[in-house]
mmCIF file of C-alpha atoms in Angstrom:
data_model
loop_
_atom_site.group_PDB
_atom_site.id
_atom_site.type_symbol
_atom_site.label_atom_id
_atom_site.label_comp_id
_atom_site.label_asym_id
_atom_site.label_seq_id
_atom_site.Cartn_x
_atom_site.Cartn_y
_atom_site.Cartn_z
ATOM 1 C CA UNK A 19 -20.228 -19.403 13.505
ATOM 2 C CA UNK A 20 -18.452 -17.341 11.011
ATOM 3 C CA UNK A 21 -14.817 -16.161 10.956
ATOM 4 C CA UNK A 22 -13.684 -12.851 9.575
ATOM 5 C CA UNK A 23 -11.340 -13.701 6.300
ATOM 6 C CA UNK A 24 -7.581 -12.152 6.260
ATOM 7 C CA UNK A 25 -7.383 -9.172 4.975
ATOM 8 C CA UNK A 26 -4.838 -10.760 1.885
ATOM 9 C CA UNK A 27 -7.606 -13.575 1.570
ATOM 10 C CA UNK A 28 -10.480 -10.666 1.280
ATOM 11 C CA UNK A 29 -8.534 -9.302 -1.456
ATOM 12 C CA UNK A 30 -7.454 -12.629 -3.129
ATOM 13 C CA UNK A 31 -11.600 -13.423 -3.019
ATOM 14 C CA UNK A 32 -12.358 -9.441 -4.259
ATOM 15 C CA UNK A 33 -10.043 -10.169 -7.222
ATOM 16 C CA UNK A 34 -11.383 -13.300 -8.276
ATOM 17 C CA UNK A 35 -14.701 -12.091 -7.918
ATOM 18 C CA UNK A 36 -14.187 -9.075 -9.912
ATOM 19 C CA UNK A 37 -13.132 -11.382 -12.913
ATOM 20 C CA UNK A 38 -16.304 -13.599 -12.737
ATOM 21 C CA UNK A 39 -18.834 -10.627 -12.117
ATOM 22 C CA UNK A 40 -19.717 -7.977 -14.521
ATOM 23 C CA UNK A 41 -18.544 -4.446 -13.268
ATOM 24 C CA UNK A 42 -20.393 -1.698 -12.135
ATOM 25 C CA UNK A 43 -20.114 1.823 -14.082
ATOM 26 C CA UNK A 44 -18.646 3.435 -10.892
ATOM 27 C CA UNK A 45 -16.195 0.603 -10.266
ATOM 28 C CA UNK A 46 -15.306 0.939 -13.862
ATOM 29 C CA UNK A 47 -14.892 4.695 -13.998
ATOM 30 C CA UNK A 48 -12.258 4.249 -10.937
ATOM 31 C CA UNK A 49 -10.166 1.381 -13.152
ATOM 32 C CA UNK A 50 -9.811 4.118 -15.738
ATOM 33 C CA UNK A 51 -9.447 6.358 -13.938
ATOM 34 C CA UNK A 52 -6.634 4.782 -12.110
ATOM 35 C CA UNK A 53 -5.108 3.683 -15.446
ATOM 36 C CA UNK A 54 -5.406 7.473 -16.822
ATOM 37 C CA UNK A 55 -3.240 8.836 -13.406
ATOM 38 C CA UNK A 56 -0.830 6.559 -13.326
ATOM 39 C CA UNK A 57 0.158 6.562 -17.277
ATOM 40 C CA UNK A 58 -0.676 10.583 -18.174
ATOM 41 C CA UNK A 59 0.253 12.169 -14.260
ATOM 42 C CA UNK A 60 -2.669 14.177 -12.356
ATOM 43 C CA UNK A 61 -2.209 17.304 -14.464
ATOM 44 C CA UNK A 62 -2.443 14.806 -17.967
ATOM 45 C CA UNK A 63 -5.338 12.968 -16.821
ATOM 46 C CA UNK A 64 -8.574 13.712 -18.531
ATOM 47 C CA UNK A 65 -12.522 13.113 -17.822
ATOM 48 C CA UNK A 66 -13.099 12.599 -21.184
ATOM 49 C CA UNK A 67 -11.055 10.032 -21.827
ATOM 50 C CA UNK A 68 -11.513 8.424 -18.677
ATOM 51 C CA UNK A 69 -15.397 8.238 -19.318
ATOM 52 C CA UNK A 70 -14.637 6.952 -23.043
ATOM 53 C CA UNK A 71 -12.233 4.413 -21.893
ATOM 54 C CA UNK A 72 -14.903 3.373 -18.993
ATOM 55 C CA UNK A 73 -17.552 2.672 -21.895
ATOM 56 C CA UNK A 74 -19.745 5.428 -19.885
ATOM 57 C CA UNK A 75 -20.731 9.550 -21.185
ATOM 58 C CA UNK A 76 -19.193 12.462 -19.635
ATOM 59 C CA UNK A 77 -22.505 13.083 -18.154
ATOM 60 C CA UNK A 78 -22.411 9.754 -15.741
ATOM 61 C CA UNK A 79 -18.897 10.123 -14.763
ATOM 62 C CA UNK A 80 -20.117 13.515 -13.234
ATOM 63 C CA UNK A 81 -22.707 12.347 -11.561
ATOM 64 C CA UNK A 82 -20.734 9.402 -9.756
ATOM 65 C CA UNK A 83 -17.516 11.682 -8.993
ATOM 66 C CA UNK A 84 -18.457 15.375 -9.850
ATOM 67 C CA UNK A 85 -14.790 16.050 -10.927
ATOM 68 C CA UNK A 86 -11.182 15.003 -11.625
ATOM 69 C CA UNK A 87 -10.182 15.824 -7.375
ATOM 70 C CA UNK A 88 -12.793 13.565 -6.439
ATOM 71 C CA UNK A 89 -11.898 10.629 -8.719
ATOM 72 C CA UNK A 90 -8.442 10.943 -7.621
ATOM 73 C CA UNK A 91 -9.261 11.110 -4.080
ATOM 74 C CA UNK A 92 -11.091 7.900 -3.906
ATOM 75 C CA UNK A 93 -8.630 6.398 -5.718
ATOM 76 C CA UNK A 94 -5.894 7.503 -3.362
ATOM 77 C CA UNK A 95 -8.649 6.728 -0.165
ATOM 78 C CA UNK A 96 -8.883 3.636 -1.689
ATOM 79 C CA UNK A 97 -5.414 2.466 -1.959
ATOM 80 C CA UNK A 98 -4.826 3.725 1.935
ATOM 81 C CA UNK A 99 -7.631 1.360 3.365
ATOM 82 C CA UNK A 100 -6.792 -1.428 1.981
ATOM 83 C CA UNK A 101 -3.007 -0.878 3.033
ATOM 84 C CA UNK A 102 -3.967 -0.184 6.247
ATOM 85 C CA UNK A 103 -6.103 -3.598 6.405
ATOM 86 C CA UNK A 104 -3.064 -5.527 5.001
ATOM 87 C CA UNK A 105 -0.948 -3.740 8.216
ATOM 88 C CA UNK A 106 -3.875 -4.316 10.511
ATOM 89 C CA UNK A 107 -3.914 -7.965 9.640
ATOM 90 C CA UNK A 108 -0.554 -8.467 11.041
ATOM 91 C CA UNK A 109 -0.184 -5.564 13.437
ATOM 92 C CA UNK A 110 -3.426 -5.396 15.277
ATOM 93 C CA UNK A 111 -3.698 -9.226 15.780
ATOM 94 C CA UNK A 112 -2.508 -9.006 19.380
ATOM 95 C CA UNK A 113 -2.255 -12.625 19.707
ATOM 96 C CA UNK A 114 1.052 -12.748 17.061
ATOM 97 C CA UNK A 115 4.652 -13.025 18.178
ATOM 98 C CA UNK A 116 6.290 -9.664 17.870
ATOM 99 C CA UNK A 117 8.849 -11.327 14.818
ATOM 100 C CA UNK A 118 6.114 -13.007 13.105
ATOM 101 C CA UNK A 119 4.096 -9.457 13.087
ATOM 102 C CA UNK A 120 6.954 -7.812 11.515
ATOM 103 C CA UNK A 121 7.909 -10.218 8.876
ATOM 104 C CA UNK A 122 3.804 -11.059 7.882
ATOM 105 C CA UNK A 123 3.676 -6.593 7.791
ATOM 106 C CA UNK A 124 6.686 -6.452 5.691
ATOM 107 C CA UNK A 125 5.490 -9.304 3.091
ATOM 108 C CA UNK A 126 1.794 -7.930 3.339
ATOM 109 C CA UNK A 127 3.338 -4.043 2.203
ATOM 110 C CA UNK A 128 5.305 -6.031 -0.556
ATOM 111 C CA UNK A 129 2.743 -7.588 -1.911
ATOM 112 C CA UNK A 130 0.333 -4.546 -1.966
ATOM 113 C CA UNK A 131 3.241 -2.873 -3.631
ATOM 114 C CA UNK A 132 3.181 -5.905 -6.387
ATOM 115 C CA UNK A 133 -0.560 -5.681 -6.988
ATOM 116 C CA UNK A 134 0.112 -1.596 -7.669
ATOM 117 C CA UNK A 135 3.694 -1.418 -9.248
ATOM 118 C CA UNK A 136 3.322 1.778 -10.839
ATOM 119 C CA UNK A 137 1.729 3.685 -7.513
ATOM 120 C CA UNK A 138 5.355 4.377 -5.550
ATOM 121 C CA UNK A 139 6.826 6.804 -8.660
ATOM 122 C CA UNK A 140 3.145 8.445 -9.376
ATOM 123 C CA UNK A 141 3.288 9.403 -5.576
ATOM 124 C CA UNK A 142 6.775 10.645 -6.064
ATOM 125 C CA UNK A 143 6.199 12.624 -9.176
ATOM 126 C CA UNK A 144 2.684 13.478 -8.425
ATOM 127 C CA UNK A 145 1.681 14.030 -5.321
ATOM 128 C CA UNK A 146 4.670 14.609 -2.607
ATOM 129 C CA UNK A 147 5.708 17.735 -4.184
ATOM 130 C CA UNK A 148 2.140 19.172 -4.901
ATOM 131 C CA UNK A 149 0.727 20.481 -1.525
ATOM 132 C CA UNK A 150 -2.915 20.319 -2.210
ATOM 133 C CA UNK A 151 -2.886 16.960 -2.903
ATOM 134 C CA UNK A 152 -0.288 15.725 -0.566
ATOM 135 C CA UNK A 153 -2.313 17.293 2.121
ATOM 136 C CA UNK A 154 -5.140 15.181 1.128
ATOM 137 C CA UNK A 155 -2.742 12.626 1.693
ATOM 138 C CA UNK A 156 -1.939 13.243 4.447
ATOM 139 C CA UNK A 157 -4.704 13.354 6.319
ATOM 140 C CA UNK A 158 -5.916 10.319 5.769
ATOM 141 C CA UNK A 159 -2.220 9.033 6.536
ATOM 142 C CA UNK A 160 -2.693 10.554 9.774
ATOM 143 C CA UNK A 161 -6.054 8.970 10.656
ATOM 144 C CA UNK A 162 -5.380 5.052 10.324
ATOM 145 C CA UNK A 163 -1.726 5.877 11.244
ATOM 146 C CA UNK A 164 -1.546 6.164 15.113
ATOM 147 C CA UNK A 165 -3.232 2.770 15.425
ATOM 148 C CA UNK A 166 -0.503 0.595 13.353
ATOM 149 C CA UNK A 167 2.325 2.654 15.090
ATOM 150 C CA UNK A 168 0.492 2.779 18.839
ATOM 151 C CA UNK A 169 0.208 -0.978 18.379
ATOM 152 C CA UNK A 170 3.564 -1.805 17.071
ATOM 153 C CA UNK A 171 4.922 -0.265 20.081
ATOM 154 C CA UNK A 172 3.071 -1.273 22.887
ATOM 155 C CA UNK A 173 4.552 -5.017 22.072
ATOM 156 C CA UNK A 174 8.262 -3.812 21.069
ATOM 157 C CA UNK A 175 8.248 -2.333 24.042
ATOM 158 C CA UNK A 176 7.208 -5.562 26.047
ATOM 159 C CA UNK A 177 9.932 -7.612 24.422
ATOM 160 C CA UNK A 178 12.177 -5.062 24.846
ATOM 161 C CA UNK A 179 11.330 -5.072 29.039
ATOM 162 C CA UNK A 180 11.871 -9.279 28.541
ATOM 163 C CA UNK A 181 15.029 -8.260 26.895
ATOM 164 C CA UNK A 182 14.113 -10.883 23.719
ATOM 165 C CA UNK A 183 14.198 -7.698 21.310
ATOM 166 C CA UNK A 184 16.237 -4.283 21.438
ATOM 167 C CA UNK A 185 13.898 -1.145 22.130
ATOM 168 C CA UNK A 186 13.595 0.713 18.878
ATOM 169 C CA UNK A 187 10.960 3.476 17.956
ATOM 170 C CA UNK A 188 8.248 1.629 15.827
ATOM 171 C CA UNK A 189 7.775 4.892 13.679
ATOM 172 C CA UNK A 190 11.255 3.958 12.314
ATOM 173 C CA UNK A 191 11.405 0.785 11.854
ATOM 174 C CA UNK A 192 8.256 1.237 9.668
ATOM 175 C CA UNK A 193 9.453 3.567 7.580
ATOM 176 C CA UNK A 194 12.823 1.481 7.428
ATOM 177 C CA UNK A 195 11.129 -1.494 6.007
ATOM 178 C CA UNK A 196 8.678 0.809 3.538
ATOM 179 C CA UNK A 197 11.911 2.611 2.152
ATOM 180 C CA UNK A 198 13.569 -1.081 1.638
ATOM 181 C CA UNK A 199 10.010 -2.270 0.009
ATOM 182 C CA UNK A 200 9.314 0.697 -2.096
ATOM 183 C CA UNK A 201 12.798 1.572 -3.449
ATOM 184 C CA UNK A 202 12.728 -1.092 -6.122
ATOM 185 C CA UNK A 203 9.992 0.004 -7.274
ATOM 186 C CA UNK A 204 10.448 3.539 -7.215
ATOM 187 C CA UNK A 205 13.932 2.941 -9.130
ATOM 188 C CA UNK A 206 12.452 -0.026 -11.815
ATOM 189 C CA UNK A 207 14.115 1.021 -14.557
ATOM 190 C CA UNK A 208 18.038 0.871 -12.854
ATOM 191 C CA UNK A 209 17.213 -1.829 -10.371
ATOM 192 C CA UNK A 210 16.435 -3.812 -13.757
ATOM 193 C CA UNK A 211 20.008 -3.234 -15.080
ATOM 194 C CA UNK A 212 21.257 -4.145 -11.817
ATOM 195 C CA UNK A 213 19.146 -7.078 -11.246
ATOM 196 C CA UNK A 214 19.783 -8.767 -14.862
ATOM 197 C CA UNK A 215 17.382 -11.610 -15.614
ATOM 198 C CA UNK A 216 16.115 -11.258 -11.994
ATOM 199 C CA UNK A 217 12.898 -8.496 -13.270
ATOM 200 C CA UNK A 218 11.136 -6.113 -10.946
ATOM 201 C CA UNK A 219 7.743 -7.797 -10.266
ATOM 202 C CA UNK A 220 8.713 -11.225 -11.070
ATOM 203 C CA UNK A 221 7.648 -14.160 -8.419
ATOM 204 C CA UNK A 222 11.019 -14.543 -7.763
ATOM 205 C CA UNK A 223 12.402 -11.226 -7.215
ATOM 206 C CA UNK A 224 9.633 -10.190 -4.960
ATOM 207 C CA UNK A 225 10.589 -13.624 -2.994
ATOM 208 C CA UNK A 226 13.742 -13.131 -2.854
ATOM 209 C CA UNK A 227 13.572 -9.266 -1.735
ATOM 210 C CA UNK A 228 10.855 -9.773 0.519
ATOM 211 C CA UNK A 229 13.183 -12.517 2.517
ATOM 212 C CA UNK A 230 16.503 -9.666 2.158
ATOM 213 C CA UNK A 231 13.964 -7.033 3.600
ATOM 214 C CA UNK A 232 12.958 -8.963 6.167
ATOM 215 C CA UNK A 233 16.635 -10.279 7.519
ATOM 216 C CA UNK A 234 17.543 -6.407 7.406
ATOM 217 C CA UNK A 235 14.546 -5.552 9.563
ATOM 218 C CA UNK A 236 14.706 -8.350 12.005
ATOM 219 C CA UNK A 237 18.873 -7.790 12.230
ATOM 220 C CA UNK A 238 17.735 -4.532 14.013
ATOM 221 C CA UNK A 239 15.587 -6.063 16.322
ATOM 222 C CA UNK A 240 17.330 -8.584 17.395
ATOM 223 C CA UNK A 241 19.128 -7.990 20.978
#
């Protein structure tokens, strides 16, 4: 009999694999790709050099993706299914304590903010004030969404009718612990003058926020 693996595991096992395997020219036309967004903004961004610094022609990089929208949205589609499976993994396993749920959701967000560090401020800058692409966005936001929230609140709801939580509106409490999560790294380059030796990104920053995050979050649920 065979178990599914995590979601965290999967992508632990999809990284390791990735470094062992040789690449194929699709998968490496999406790592420049990604590379080209995030340093040179959507409207920077170039085929040309995305197919040069893939090690593939023009040509090939058309024939996988047709055009610079379509790269970026499968980028972006990317990115959105696996955070959804890191929220599924904790949210959807009906069989978790309510307080375990939250704190493995917040540390599975942080570390899928760790693994793409730059992603927060290219979202910022690039995407929430372009309508086009945010509506892209958005729709996909919209179609894993209602499951994580729908789920969240069916069980904060039953602790809240045991009276072992208070009854607070899962919609907001997720976007309470994404705006603790993402702020650091929206705001690097200040929270690293505040923060001293303690870097954004290090192991022990992203400990030692996580755990801060976490206390905030469960403070509110507590009755």
């Amino acid at each position: 009999m065979t178990t599914r693996k995590n979601a965290s595991a999967e992508l632990a096992e999809n990284a390791a694999n990735e470094a062992s395997e040789p690449k194929s020219k699709e998968e490496l036309i999406l790592e420049a790709a990604e590379r080209e967004f995030l340093i040179k903004g959507y409207a920077g961004a170039r085929t040309v050099a995305i197919a040069e610094a893939a090690g593939v022609t023009h040509a090939m990089l058309h024939y996988y993706f047709r055009s610079k929208e379509k790269l970026f949205e499968q980028i972006m589609s990317r990115k959105i299914h696996i955070l959804r499976d890191l929220m599924m993994e904790s949210v959807g396993n009906h069989g978790m304590p309510l307080f375990e749920k939250i704190r493995l959701t917040i540390e599975n967000h942080m570390k899928f903010l760790a693994a793409n560090p730059d992603l927060p401020r290219f979202l910022v800058n690039e995407v929430f004030g372009q309508p086009e692409r945010m509506g892209m966005i958005r729709k996909m936001i919209e179609f894993h969404a209602p499951r994580v929230v729908e789920s969240l609140q069916r069980q904060i709801d039953e602790y809240a009718s045991r009276r072992e939580c208070r009854r607070v509106d899962a919609r907001m409490l997720i976007l309470d612990f994404v705006s603790l999560n993402v702020f650091s790294f929206v705001a690097m380059p200040l929270a690293n003058v505040l923060m001293g030796d303690l870097r954004i990104g290090s192991e022990r920053f992203l400990r030692e926020r996580t755990k801060e995050n976490i206390d905030t979050i469960m403070r509110k649920l507590k009755p």
